[in-house]
PDB file of C-alpha atoms in Angstrom:
ATOM      1  CA  UNK Y   1      -6.514  -9.745 -14.679  1.00 43.00           C
ATOM      2  CA  UNK Y   2      -4.855  -6.548 -15.897  1.00 44.00           C
ATOM      3  CA  UNK Y   3      -3.438  -7.975 -19.173  1.00 62.00           C
ATOM      4  CA  UNK Y   4      -6.367  -6.526 -21.082  1.00 81.00           C
ATOM      5  CA  UNK Y   5      -4.905  -2.625 -21.966  1.00 84.00           C
ATOM      6  CA  UNK Y   6      -8.059  -1.297 -21.405  1.00 91.00           C
ATOM      7  CA  UNK Y   7      -9.006  -2.421 -18.508  1.00 96.00           C
ATOM      8  CA  UNK Y   8      -7.172  -1.610 -14.703  1.00 97.00           C
ATOM      9  CA  UNK Y   9      -7.549  -3.306 -11.344  1.00 97.00           C
ATOM     10  CA  UNK Y  10      -9.217  -1.070  -9.330  1.00 98.00           C
ATOM     11  CA  UNK Y  11     -11.355  -0.878  -5.372  1.00 98.00           C
ATOM     12  CA  UNK Y  12     -15.274  -0.481  -6.490  1.00 96.00           C
ATOM     13  CA  UNK Y  13     -17.564  -0.088  -3.794  1.00 94.00           C
ATOM     14  CA  UNK Y  14     -21.181  -0.900  -5.400  1.00 90.00           C
ATOM     15  CA  UNK Y  15     -23.048  -0.326  -2.252  1.00 94.00           C
ATOM     16  CA  UNK Y  16     -22.720   1.921   0.614  1.00 95.00           C
ATOM     17  CA  UNK Y  17     -21.450   0.061   4.185  1.00 97.00           C
ATOM     18  CA  UNK Y  18     -18.765  -1.251   5.895  1.00 97.00           C
ATOM     19  CA  UNK Y  19     -15.442  -1.382   5.256  1.00 98.00           C
ATOM     20  CA  UNK Y  20     -16.693  -5.303   3.468  1.00 97.00           C
ATOM     21  CA  UNK Y  21     -18.264  -3.661   0.806  1.00 97.00           C
ATOM     22  CA  UNK Y  22     -14.675  -2.853  -0.631  1.00 98.00           C
ATOM     23  CA  UNK Y  23     -13.818  -5.287  -3.013  1.00 97.00           C
ATOM     24  CA  UNK Y  24     -11.229  -5.470  -6.288  1.00 97.00           C
ATOM     25  CA  UNK Y  25     -12.244  -5.416  -9.737  1.00 97.00           C
ATOM     26  CA  UNK Y  26     -11.179  -5.126 -13.261  1.00 97.00           C
ATOM     27  CA  UNK Y  27     -12.820  -1.915 -14.461  1.00 97.00           C
ATOM     28  CA  UNK Y  28     -12.558   0.308 -17.871  1.00 96.00           C
ATOM     29  CA  UNK Y  29      -9.149   2.329 -17.774  1.00 97.00           C
ATOM     30  CA  UNK Y  30      -9.661   5.871 -18.657  1.00 96.00           C
ATOM     31  CA  UNK Y  31      -8.459   7.848 -21.393  1.00 97.00           C
ATOM     32  CA  UNK Y  32      -7.262  11.843 -21.297  1.00 98.00           C
ATOM     33  CA  UNK Y  33      -9.566  14.221 -22.673  1.00 97.00           C
ATOM     34  CA  UNK Y  34      -8.791  17.971 -23.045  1.00 98.00           C
ATOM     35  CA  UNK Y  35      -5.947  19.518 -20.583  1.00 98.00           C
ATOM     36  CA  UNK Y  36      -5.889  15.811 -18.789  1.00 98.00           C
ATOM     37  CA  UNK Y  37      -3.262  13.666 -18.141  1.00 98.00           C
ATOM     38  CA  UNK Y  38      -3.266   9.763 -17.380  1.00 98.00           C
ATOM     39  CA  UNK Y  39      -1.378   8.655 -14.383  1.00 98.00           C
ATOM     40  CA  UNK Y  40       0.139   5.218 -13.807  1.00 98.00           C
ATOM     41  CA  UNK Y  41      -1.011   5.490  -9.631  1.00 98.00           C
ATOM     42  CA  UNK Y  42       2.096   3.663  -7.706  1.00 98.00           C
ATOM     43  CA  UNK Y  43       0.101   4.982  -3.982  1.00 98.00           C
ATOM     44  CA  UNK Y  44      -2.800   6.247  -3.026  1.00 98.00           C
ATOM     45  CA  UNK Y  45      -3.605   7.871   0.249  1.00 98.00           C
ATOM     46  CA  UNK Y  46      -6.589   6.851   2.523  1.00 98.00           C
ATOM     47  CA  UNK Y  47      -8.100   9.805   4.474  1.00 96.00           C
ATOM     48  CA  UNK Y  48     -11.430  10.057   6.918  1.00 94.00           C
ATOM     49  CA  UNK Y  49     -12.861  10.985   3.751  1.00 94.00           C
ATOM     50  CA  UNK Y  50     -12.884   7.960   2.261  1.00 96.00           C
ATOM     51  CA  UNK Y  51     -14.425   6.687   5.150  1.00 96.00           C
ATOM     52  CA  UNK Y  52     -17.276   8.664   5.053  1.00 94.00           C
ATOM     53  CA  UNK Y  53     -17.601   8.433   1.682  1.00 94.00           C
ATOM     54  CA  UNK Y  54     -18.197   4.588   1.576  1.00 96.00           C
ATOM     55  CA  UNK Y  55     -20.291   4.844   4.279  1.00 95.00           C
ATOM     56  CA  UNK Y  56     -22.615   7.476   3.548  1.00 93.00           C
ATOM     57  CA  UNK Y  57     -21.675   8.801   0.131  1.00 91.00           C
ATOM     58  CA  UNK Y  58     -20.281  11.676   1.354  1.00 88.00           C
ATOM     59  CA  UNK Y  59     -20.658  14.934  -0.386  1.00 86.00           C
ATOM     60  CA  UNK Y  60     -20.539  12.796  -3.873  1.00 81.00           C
ATOM     61  CA  UNK Y  61     -20.840  13.112  -6.860  1.00 88.00           C
ATOM     62  CA  UNK Y  62     -19.439   9.634  -7.220  1.00 91.00           C
ATOM     63  CA  UNK Y  63     -19.067   7.484 -10.958  1.00 91.00           C
ATOM     64  CA  UNK Y  64     -19.998   4.094 -12.146  1.00 90.00           C
ATOM     65  CA  UNK Y  65     -18.860   2.257 -10.774  1.00 92.00           C
ATOM     66  CA  UNK Y  66     -17.896   4.075  -7.606  1.00 94.00           C
ATOM     67  CA  UNK Y  67     -13.970   4.163  -6.709  1.00 97.00           C
ATOM     68  CA  UNK Y  68     -13.241   5.570  -3.601  1.00 97.00           C
ATOM     69  CA  UNK Y  69      -9.198   7.797  -3.075  1.00 97.00           C
ATOM     70  CA  UNK Y  70      -8.645  11.214  -3.125  1.00 98.00           C
ATOM     71  CA  UNK Y  71      -5.350  11.150  -3.127  1.00 97.00           C
ATOM     72  CA  UNK Y  72      -2.384   9.740  -5.382  1.00 98.00           C
ATOM     73  CA  UNK Y  73       1.035   9.564  -6.313  1.00 98.00           C
ATOM     74  CA  UNK Y  74       2.393   8.408  -9.627  1.00 98.00           C
ATOM     75  CA  UNK Y  75       4.009   8.428 -12.856  1.00 98.00           C
ATOM     76  CA  UNK Y  76       2.350  10.252 -15.941  1.00 98.00           C
ATOM     77  CA  UNK Y  77       0.921   7.740 -18.417  1.00 98.00           C
ATOM     78  CA  UNK Y  78      -0.327   9.661 -21.068  1.00 98.00           C
ATOM     79  CA  UNK Y  79      -1.134  13.568 -21.841  1.00 98.00           C
ATOM     80  CA  UNK Y  80      -4.314  14.643 -23.205  1.00 98.00           C
ATOM     81  CA  UNK Y  81      -4.885  17.545 -26.027  1.00 98.00           C
ATOM     82  CA  UNK Y  82      -3.661  20.861 -24.664  1.00 97.00           C
ATOM     83  CA  UNK Y  83      -1.480  19.652 -21.751  1.00 98.00           C
ATOM     84  CA  UNK Y  84       2.010  21.179 -22.171  1.00 96.00           C
ATOM     85  CA  UNK Y  85       3.498  21.399 -18.022  1.00 96.00           C
ATOM     86  CA  UNK Y  86       3.932  17.627 -17.827  1.00 97.00           C
ATOM     87  CA  UNK Y  87       5.077  14.754 -20.352  1.00 98.00           C
ATOM     88  CA  UNK Y  88       4.618  11.044 -19.938  1.00 98.00           C
ATOM     89  CA  UNK Y  89       7.700   9.610 -17.418  1.00 98.00           C
ATOM     90  CA  UNK Y  90       7.010  12.651 -15.050  1.00 98.00           C
ATOM     91  CA  UNK Y  91       6.625  11.825 -11.325  1.00 98.00           C
ATOM     92  CA  UNK Y  92       3.718  13.509  -9.957  1.00 98.00           C
ATOM     93  CA  UNK Y  93       0.918  13.933  -7.029  1.00 98.00           C
ATOM     94  CA  UNK Y  94      -1.851  15.154  -6.498  1.00 98.00           C
ATOM     95  CA  UNK Y  95      -5.644  15.253  -5.784  1.00 98.00           C
ATOM     96  CA  UNK Y  96      -7.253  14.233  -8.904  1.00 97.00           C
ATOM     97  CA  UNK Y  97     -11.036  16.059  -7.483  1.00 97.00           C
ATOM     98  CA  UNK Y  98     -12.415  16.896  -4.612  1.00 96.00           C
ATOM     99  CA  UNK Y  99     -15.290  15.888  -2.953  1.00 94.00           C
ATOM    100  CA  UNK Y 100     -16.258  14.271  -6.580  1.00 94.00           C
ATOM    101  CA  UNK Y 101     -15.008  10.663  -7.005  1.00 95.00           C
ATOM    102  CA  UNK Y 102     -11.104  11.016  -7.903  1.00 96.00           C
ATOM    103  CA  UNK Y 103     -10.584   7.366  -8.415  1.00 97.00           C
ATOM    104  CA  UNK Y 104      -7.228   7.170  -6.449  1.00 98.00           C
ATOM    105  CA  UNK Y 105      -7.767   3.520  -5.602  1.00 98.00           C
ATOM    106  CA  UNK Y 106      -6.932   2.048  -8.806  1.00 98.00           C
ATOM    107  CA  UNK Y 107      -4.203   1.529 -11.529  1.00 98.00           C
ATOM    108  CA  UNK Y 108      -4.820   4.616 -13.358  1.00 98.00           C
ATOM    109  CA  UNK Y 109      -6.475   8.176 -12.850  1.00 98.00           C
ATOM    110  CA  UNK Y 110      -7.285  11.048 -14.923  1.00 98.00           C
ATOM    111  CA  UNK Y 111      -7.408  14.707 -13.538  1.00 98.00           C
ATOM    112  CA  UNK Y 112      -6.714  17.627 -14.990  1.00 98.00           C
ATOM    113  CA  UNK Y 113      -2.540  18.610 -15.580  1.00 98.00           C
ATOM    114  CA  UNK Y 114      -2.954  21.464 -12.503  1.00 97.00           C
ATOM    115  CA  UNK Y 115      -4.564  19.188 -10.467  1.00 98.00           C
ATOM    116  CA  UNK Y 116      -0.846  17.787  -9.956  1.00 98.00           C
ATOM    117  CA  UNK Y 117       2.670  18.881  -9.162  1.00 98.00           C
ATOM    118  CA  UNK Y 118       6.116  17.116  -9.678  1.00 98.00           C
ATOM    119  CA  UNK Y 119       7.050  14.342  -7.188  1.00 98.00           C
ATOM    120  CA  UNK Y 120       9.777  15.929  -4.665  1.00 98.00           C
ATOM    121  CA  UNK Y 121      12.374  13.856  -4.908  1.00 98.00           C
ATOM    122  CA  UNK Y 122      13.191  12.881  -1.260  1.00 98.00           C
ATOM    123  CA  UNK Y 123       9.847  11.781  -0.944  1.00 98.00           C
ATOM    124  CA  UNK Y 124       8.836   8.116  -2.149  1.00 98.00           C
ATOM    125  CA  UNK Y 125       5.725   7.476  -3.715  1.00 98.00           C
ATOM    126  CA  UNK Y 126       4.500   6.189  -0.369  1.00 98.00           C
ATOM    127  CA  UNK Y 127       5.262   9.529   1.488  1.00 98.00           C
ATOM    128  CA  UNK Y 128       4.050  11.344  -1.676  1.00 98.00           C
ATOM    129  CA  UNK Y 129       0.582   9.948  -2.017  1.00 98.00           C
ATOM    130  CA  UNK Y 130      -0.041  10.642   1.938  1.00 98.00           C
ATOM    131  CA  UNK Y 131      -0.277  14.433   0.983  1.00 98.00           C
ATOM    132  CA  UNK Y 132      -2.787  15.829  -1.272  1.00 98.00           C
ATOM    133  CA  UNK Y 133      -5.817  16.003   0.741  1.00 98.00           C
ATOM    134  CA  UNK Y 134      -4.388  16.445   4.130  1.00 97.00           C
ATOM    135  CA  UNK Y 135      -1.717  18.878   3.375  1.00 98.00           C
ATOM    136  CA  UNK Y 136      -3.776  20.997   1.311  1.00 98.00           C
ATOM    137  CA  UNK Y 137      -6.282  21.027   4.121  1.00 98.00           C
ATOM    138  CA  UNK Y 138      -3.768  22.268   6.207  1.00 98.00           C
ATOM    139  CA  UNK Y 139      -2.477  25.362   3.902  1.00 98.00           C
ATOM    140  CA  UNK Y 140      -5.467  26.346   3.287  1.00 98.00           C
ATOM    141  CA  UNK Y 141      -6.791  26.391   7.087  1.00 98.00           C
ATOM    142  CA  UNK Y 142      -3.553  28.021   7.977  1.00 98.00           C
ATOM    143  CA  UNK Y 143      -2.147  30.204   5.642  1.00 98.00           C
ATOM    144  CA  UNK Y 144      -5.392  31.269   3.797  1.00 97.00           C
ATOM    145  CA  UNK Y 145      -7.955  31.079   6.283  1.00 97.00           C
ATOM    146  CA  UNK Y 146      -6.367  32.124   9.307  1.00 97.00           C
ATOM    147  CA  UNK Y 147      -3.070  33.616   7.764  1.00 98.00           C
ATOM    148  CA  UNK Y 148      -1.165  32.196  10.365  1.00 98.00           C
ATOM    149  CA  UNK Y 149       1.534  34.566  11.146  1.00 98.00           C
ATOM    150  CA  UNK Y 150       5.394  33.976  12.298  1.00 98.00           C
ATOM    151  CA  UNK Y 151       5.164  34.773  16.118  1.00 98.00           C
ATOM    152  CA  UNK Y 152       1.751  33.718  16.842  1.00 98.00           C
ATOM    153  CA  UNK Y 153       0.396  30.828  19.019  1.00 98.00           C
ATOM    154  CA  UNK Y 154      -1.709  28.642  17.195  1.00 98.00           C
ATOM    155  CA  UNK Y 155      -3.604  26.081  18.986  1.00 98.00           C
ATOM    156  CA  UNK Y 156      -3.552  22.292  17.292  1.00 98.00           C
ATOM    157  CA  UNK Y 157      -6.459  20.262  17.898  1.00 98.00           C
ATOM    158  CA  UNK Y 158      -5.439  16.635  17.112  1.00 95.00           C
ATOM    159  CA  UNK Y 159      -1.779  17.341  16.726  1.00 95.00           C
ATOM    160  CA  UNK Y 160      -0.798  13.615  15.943  1.00 93.00           C
ATOM    161  CA  UNK Y 161      -2.923  12.943  13.561  1.00 91.00           C
ATOM    162  CA  UNK Y 162      -3.338  12.330   9.888  1.00 92.00           C
ATOM    163  CA  UNK Y 163      -3.892  16.412   9.084  1.00 95.00           C
ATOM    164  CA  UNK Y 164      -2.814  17.578  12.550  1.00 95.00           C
ATOM    165  CA  UNK Y 165       0.723  15.939  12.583  1.00 96.00           C
ATOM    166  CA  UNK Y 166       1.016  17.967   9.205  1.00 97.00           C
ATOM    167  CA  UNK Y 167      -0.307  21.194  10.650  1.00 98.00           C
ATOM    168  CA  UNK Y 168       2.352  21.116  13.407  1.00 98.00           C
ATOM    169  CA  UNK Y 169       4.797  21.289  10.977  1.00 98.00           C
ATOM    170  CA  UNK Y 170       3.441  23.624   8.700  1.00 98.00           C
ATOM    171  CA  UNK Y 171       3.112  26.096  11.154  1.00 98.00           C
ATOM    172  CA  UNK Y 172       6.533  25.467  12.995  1.00 98.00           C
ATOM    173  CA  UNK Y 173       7.694  26.095   9.369  1.00 98.00           C
ATOM    174  CA  UNK Y 174       5.900  29.668   9.334  1.00 98.00           C
ATOM    175  CA  UNK Y 175       7.409  30.780  12.437  1.00 98.00           C
ATOM    176  CA  UNK Y 176       4.403  30.122  14.909  1.00 98.00           C
ATOM    177  CA  UNK Y 177       4.405  28.907  18.550  1.00 98.00           C
ATOM    178  CA  UNK Y 178       2.982  25.818  18.428  1.00 98.00           C
ATOM    179  CA  UNK Y 179       0.592  23.833  21.015  1.00 98.00           C
ATOM    180  CA  UNK Y 180      -1.392  20.696  20.533  1.00 98.00           C
ATOM    181  CA  UNK Y 181      -3.955  18.166  22.049  1.00 98.00           C
ATOM    182  CA  UNK Y 182      -2.963  14.934  21.890  1.00 95.00           C
ATOM    183  CA  UNK Y 183      -3.231  11.419  23.879  1.00 95.00           C
ATOM    184  CA  UNK Y 184      -0.122  11.256  26.139  1.00 96.00           C
ATOM    185  CA  UNK Y 185       1.172   8.251  24.013  1.00 94.00           C
ATOM    186  CA  UNK Y 186       1.342  10.514  21.089  1.00 94.00           C
ATOM    187  CA  UNK Y 187       3.132  13.512  22.486  1.00 97.00           C
ATOM    188  CA  UNK Y 188       6.933  12.263  21.406  1.00 96.00           C
ATOM    189  CA  UNK Y 189       5.689  12.230  18.162  1.00 96.00           C
ATOM    190  CA  UNK Y 190       3.991  15.693  18.002  1.00 96.00           C
ATOM    191  CA  UNK Y 191       7.179  16.885  19.660  1.00 97.00           C
ATOM    192  CA  UNK Y 192       9.665  15.390  17.650  1.00 97.00           C
ATOM    193  CA  UNK Y 193       7.707  17.413  14.495  1.00 97.00           C
ATOM    194  CA  UNK Y 194       7.798  20.776  16.495  1.00 97.00           C
ATOM    195  CA  UNK Y 195       5.772  20.783  18.963  1.00 98.00           C
ATOM    196  CA  UNK Y 196       6.190  23.156  21.465  1.00 98.00           C
ATOM    197  CA  UNK Y 197       3.620  22.303  24.038  1.00 98.00           C
ATOM    198  CA  UNK Y 198       1.086  19.329  24.756  1.00 98.00           C
ATOM    199  CA  UNK Y 199      -1.896  18.767  26.434  1.00 98.00           C
ATOM    200  CA  UNK Y 200      -3.301  15.300  26.808  1.00 98.00           C
ATOM    201  CA  UNK Y 201      -6.897  15.512  26.119  1.00 96.00           C
ATOM    202  CA  UNK Y 202      -7.686  12.745  27.948  1.00 96.00           C
ATOM    203  CA  UNK Y 203      -6.616  13.766  31.459  1.00 97.00           C
ATOM    204  CA  UNK Y 204      -6.697  17.810  30.963  1.00 97.00           C
ATOM    205  CA  UNK Y 205      -9.147  20.299  29.474  1.00 97.00           C
ATOM    206  CA  UNK Y 206      -7.392  22.896  27.184  1.00 98.00           C
ATOM    207  CA  UNK Y 207     -10.205  25.286  28.306  1.00 97.00           C
ATOM    208  CA  UNK Y 208      -8.198  25.147  31.643  1.00 97.00           C
ATOM    209  CA  UNK Y 209      -4.501  25.208  30.093  1.00 97.00           C
ATOM    210  CA  UNK Y 210      -3.939  27.648  27.979  1.00 97.00           C
ATOM    211  CA  UNK Y 211      -5.334  31.377  27.099  1.00 97.00           C
ATOM    212  CA  UNK Y 212      -4.393  34.137  24.580  1.00 97.00           C
ATOM    213  CA  UNK Y 213      -4.586  32.119  21.164  1.00 98.00           C
ATOM    214  CA  UNK Y 214      -4.270  33.511  18.419  1.00 98.00           C
ATOM    215  CA  UNK Y 215      -5.017  30.848  16.050  1.00 98.00           C
ATOM    216  CA  UNK Y 216      -6.767  27.723  16.250  1.00 98.00           C
ATOM    217  CA  UNK Y 217      -7.358  24.768  13.877  1.00 98.00           C
ATOM    218  CA  UNK Y 218      -9.313  22.346  15.138  1.00 97.00           C
ATOM    219  CA  UNK Y 219      -9.315  18.756  12.914  1.00 96.00           C
ATOM    220  CA  UNK Y 220     -11.391  16.742  15.677  1.00 94.00           C
ATOM    221  CA  UNK Y 221     -14.795  18.326  15.350  1.00 91.00           C
ATOM    222  CA  UNK Y 222     -17.057  16.926  18.557  1.00 90.00           C
ATOM    223  CA  UNK Y 223     -17.426  20.502  19.900  1.00 92.00           C
ATOM    224  CA  UNK Y 224     -13.720  21.537  20.067  1.00 95.00           C
ATOM    225  CA  UNK Y 225     -14.548  24.577  17.771  1.00 96.00           C
ATOM    226  CA  UNK Y 226     -16.954  25.849  19.850  1.00 95.00           C
ATOM    227  CA  UNK Y 227     -14.511  25.677  23.118  1.00 96.00           C
ATOM    228  CA  UNK Y 228     -11.772  27.132  21.491  1.00 97.00           C
ATOM    229  CA  UNK Y 229     -13.689  30.196  21.445  1.00 97.00           C
ATOM    230  CA  UNK Y 230     -12.911  30.522  25.375  1.00 96.00           C
ATOM    231  CA  UNK Y 231      -8.839  30.629  25.097  1.00 97.00           C
ATOM    232  CA  UNK Y 232      -8.456  32.546  22.194  1.00 98.00           C
ATOM    233  CA  UNK Y 233      -7.337  36.665  22.392  1.00 97.00           C
ATOM    234  CA  UNK Y 234      -9.384  39.260  21.219  1.00 96.00           C
ATOM    235  CA  UNK Y 235      -9.882  39.493  17.671  1.00 96.00           C
ATOM    236  CA  UNK Y 236      -8.270  35.822  17.321  1.00 98.00           C
ATOM    237  CA  UNK Y 237      -9.269  33.059  14.696  1.00 98.00           C
ATOM    238  CA  UNK Y 238     -10.945  29.465  14.830  1.00 98.00           C
ATOM    239  CA  UNK Y 239     -11.229  27.096  11.452  1.00 98.00           C
ATOM    240  CA  UNK Y 240     -12.465  23.899  12.135  1.00 97.00           C
ATOM    241  CA  UNK Y 241     -12.592  20.963   9.791  1.00 96.00           C
ATOM    242  CA  UNK Y 242     -16.481  19.666  11.263  1.00 92.00           C
ATOM    243  CA  UNK Y 243     -18.700  19.954   8.538  1.00 88.00           C
ATOM    244  CA  UNK Y 244     -21.905  19.847  11.323  1.00 86.00           C
ATOM    245  CA  UNK Y 245     -20.635  22.798  12.834  1.00 87.00           C
ATOM    246  CA  UNK Y 246     -23.899  25.304  14.289  1.00 89.00           C
ATOM    247  CA  UNK Y 247     -24.456  27.952  12.174  1.00 91.00           C
ATOM    248  CA  UNK Y 248     -25.863  30.085  14.691  1.00 91.00           C
ATOM    249  CA  UNK Y 249     -22.690  29.661  16.724  1.00 91.00           C
ATOM    250  CA  UNK Y 250     -20.471  30.917  14.052  1.00 93.00           C
ATOM    251  CA  UNK Y 251     -22.917  33.770  13.646  1.00 94.00           C
ATOM    252  CA  UNK Y 252     -22.709  34.807  17.536  1.00 93.00           C
ATOM    253  CA  UNK Y 253     -18.569  34.067  17.864  1.00 94.00           C
ATOM    254  CA  UNK Y 254     -18.134  36.922  14.774  1.00 95.00           C
ATOM    255  CA  UNK Y 255     -20.701  39.168  16.084  1.00 95.00           C
ATOM    256  CA  UNK Y 256     -18.420  38.838  19.563  1.00 94.00           C
ATOM    257  CA  UNK Y 257     -15.533  39.855  16.952  1.00 95.00           C
ATOM    258  CA  UNK Y 258     -13.772  36.368  16.425  1.00 96.00           C
ATOM    259  CA  UNK Y 259     -13.694  34.847  12.900  1.00 95.00           C
ATOM    260  CA  UNK Y 260     -15.232  31.230  12.875  1.00 97.00           C
ATOM    261  CA  UNK Y 261     -14.989  29.086  10.059  1.00 96.00           C
ATOM    262  CA  UNK Y 262     -15.416  26.163   8.834  1.00 95.00           C
ATOM    263  CA  UNK Y 263     -12.950  24.750   5.611  1.00 95.00           C
ATOM    264  CA  UNK Y 264     -13.571  22.039   3.222  1.00 94.00           C
ATOM    265  CA  UNK Y 265     -10.855  21.536   0.864  1.00 96.00           C
ATOM    266  CA  UNK Y 266     -10.322  22.046  -2.799  1.00 96.00           C
ATOM    267  CA  UNK Y 267      -7.633  20.674  -5.828  1.00 96.00           C
ATOM    268  CA  UNK Y 268      -5.178  24.172  -5.596  1.00 96.00           C
ATOM    269  CA  UNK Y 269      -2.195  23.670  -7.567  1.00 96.00           C
ATOM    270  CA  UNK Y 270      -0.423  26.918  -5.873  1.00 97.00           C
ATOM    271  CA  UNK Y 271      -1.131  25.618  -1.883  1.00 97.00           C
ATOM    272  CA  UNK Y 272      -0.144  21.864  -3.374  1.00 98.00           C
ATOM    273  CA  UNK Y 273       3.177  23.528  -4.935  1.00 98.00           C
ATOM    274  CA  UNK Y 274       3.736  24.812  -1.989  1.00 98.00           C
ATOM    275  CA  UNK Y 275       3.131  21.865   0.143  1.00 98.00           C
ATOM    276  CA  UNK Y 276       5.362  20.226  -2.218  1.00 98.00           C
ATOM    277  CA  UNK Y 277       7.784  23.021  -1.845  1.00 98.00           C
ATOM    278  CA  UNK Y 278       8.183  22.430   2.009  1.00 98.00           C
ATOM    279  CA  UNK Y 279       8.861  18.815   1.386  1.00 98.00           C
ATOM    280  CA  UNK Y 280      11.704  19.290  -0.865  1.00 98.00           C
ATOM    281  CA  UNK Y 281      12.819  21.704   1.745  1.00 98.00           C
ATOM    282  CA  UNK Y 282      12.717  18.907   4.290  1.00 97.00           C
ATOM    283  CA  UNK Y 283      10.306  20.844   6.445  1.00 97.00           C
ATOM    284  CA  UNK Y 284       7.557  18.918   5.828  1.00 98.00           C
ATOM    285  CA  UNK Y 285       7.336  14.979   5.842  1.00 96.00           C
ATOM    286  CA  UNK Y 286       4.457  12.662   6.340  1.00 97.00           C
ATOM    287  CA  UNK Y 287       4.126   9.766   8.856  1.00 96.00           C
ATOM    288  CA  UNK Y 288       3.392   6.833   7.644  1.00 97.00           C
ATOM    289  CA  UNK Y 289       1.806   4.350  10.480  1.00 95.00           C
ATOM    290  CA  UNK Y 290       0.869   1.647   7.500  1.00 96.00           C
ATOM    291  CA  UNK Y 291       1.235   0.571   3.379  1.00 98.00           C
ATOM    292  CA  UNK Y 292      -1.836  -2.208   2.496  1.00 98.00           C
ATOM    293  CA  UNK Y 293      -1.631  -3.652  -0.771  1.00 98.00           C
ATOM    294  CA  UNK Y 294      -4.487  -2.044  -3.016  1.00 98.00           C
ATOM    295  CA  UNK Y 295      -6.664  -5.470  -2.446  1.00 98.00           C
ATOM    296  CA  UNK Y 296      -6.432  -5.015   1.187  1.00 98.00           C
ATOM    297  CA  UNK Y 297      -8.395  -1.424   1.314  1.00 98.00           C
ATOM    298  CA  UNK Y 298     -10.631  -3.163   3.045  1.00 98.00           C
ATOM    299  CA  UNK Y 299      -8.838  -4.099   5.364  1.00 98.00           C
ATOM    300  CA  UNK Y 300      -6.749  -0.387   5.598  1.00 98.00           C
ATOM    301  CA  UNK Y 301     -10.475   1.004   6.462  1.00 98.00           C
ATOM    302  CA  UNK Y 302     -10.940  -1.106   9.290  1.00 98.00           C
ATOM    303  CA  UNK Y 303      -7.498  -0.075  11.032  1.00 97.00           C
ATOM    304  CA  UNK Y 304      -8.054   3.628  10.216  1.00 95.00           C
ATOM    305  CA  UNK Y 305     -11.375   3.668  11.536  1.00 95.00           C
ATOM    306  CA  UNK Y 306      -9.968   2.132  14.782  1.00 93.00           C
ATOM    307  CA  UNK Y 307      -8.085   4.707  15.334  1.00 86.00           C
ATOM    308  CA  UNK Y 308      -5.115   2.578  16.103  1.00 83.00           C
ATOM    309  CA  UNK Y 309      -3.147   4.964  13.430  1.00 86.00           C
ATOM    310  CA  UNK Y 310      -0.805   7.401  14.370  1.00 87.00           C
ATOM    311  CA  UNK Y 311       0.171   9.571  11.009  1.00 88.00           C
ATOM    312  CA  UNK Y 312      -0.939   8.490   7.265  1.00 95.00           C
ATOM    313  CA  UNK Y 313      -2.449   4.531   5.776  1.00 96.00           C
ATOM    314  CA  UNK Y 314      -1.299   4.565   2.529  1.00 98.00           C
ATOM    315  CA  UNK Y 315      -2.516   1.945  -0.024  1.00 98.00           C
ATOM    316  CA  UNK Y 316       0.669   0.456  -2.594  1.00 98.00           C
ATOM    317  CA  UNK Y 317      -0.580   0.353  -5.679  1.00 97.00           C
ATOM    318  CA  UNK Y 318       1.919  -0.980  -8.190  1.00 80.00           C
TER     319      UNK Y 318
END
C-alpha cells in the first residue's frame, strides 16, 4: 500500500461511533484546484472536535470517505493555478477547513493556500500540528471576542488543557494577569506557562475565590460560563466554547451589561499568522503529551477521551 502515486494512506470512519470506527485505508489522493495547494502531511493534531465528529458527525459536512483531522503541518507538494504566496518545498501549517471536512488524518491534504502560514523554524512539525485549531480558537476568543487588554485580569477555565494552556501563554504575551482553574496535579505546568494564580476546581469553588474579573475564557462548558458571571466586574466579558450554552441566559447577561458570547473557530490566515509570530518569538509553545503513529488514530482518540492527557495529542504521518 502507498506506492500508487494516485492514492494515499488515510484514516477513515465509514460510520459514526467509538474510536474503533477509525480504520486505515488506501484512498484517492487529492489534487489542488484553483487557489489550492497540496500539502504532504508530516503531522496532524488531535482535538476534542475530532471526537465529536467521529461520534456524532459534529457540524459537518463530510466527504466520502469521511476523513477526520482539522490540524496539519507539512510540506507543500504542489500548487494549483493562481497560487503565488507559496512554492513546492515550503514548510507550512494550518487548519484546512472547519467545521467541514479538512482531512488531516492523511498523507496529503488540499485546501486554499491562504488557510496555511509558514511553519516557524523553531517548531517541529509535531509542535506546529498542535497549534492551528487550538491556537486560532484562543486567538479569536481572547484577542477578537473579549479583546483582552494589557493589565486586565482574565480567568481561564481549563488552564492546562489543549486550548487552555495556549490561552495562558497568549494572555501573558499580551500583558494580562492570568488566573486559571485546573486540577492540582496540573498547576505546575500552568505556572510554568505563566499563570499568576491557580484554583483547584476539585476542592475550591472559583466563584468564592476570585472577584473583579475583566474577562473569562471558558474552555470547559458544564455551566462554567454562566457561573463565571458572578465573578465579573461591571461590564465584564465572557466567551465560551460550549455550543450548548442557553441563549436565554446569554441574553439575560447582556441585558445586565455583560458581554457573553459563544465562539466557534474559523479558518483565518491573519489570526494564524499572529499565533505563528508568537511561536517564532518563543512566547508560545504547545505542550505535547503523546505522539501516535497515523495508523493508531483509534488509540489516540481513546486516550484523548480518557481525560488523562495534558496538553496536545498528535499523529505522526510521515
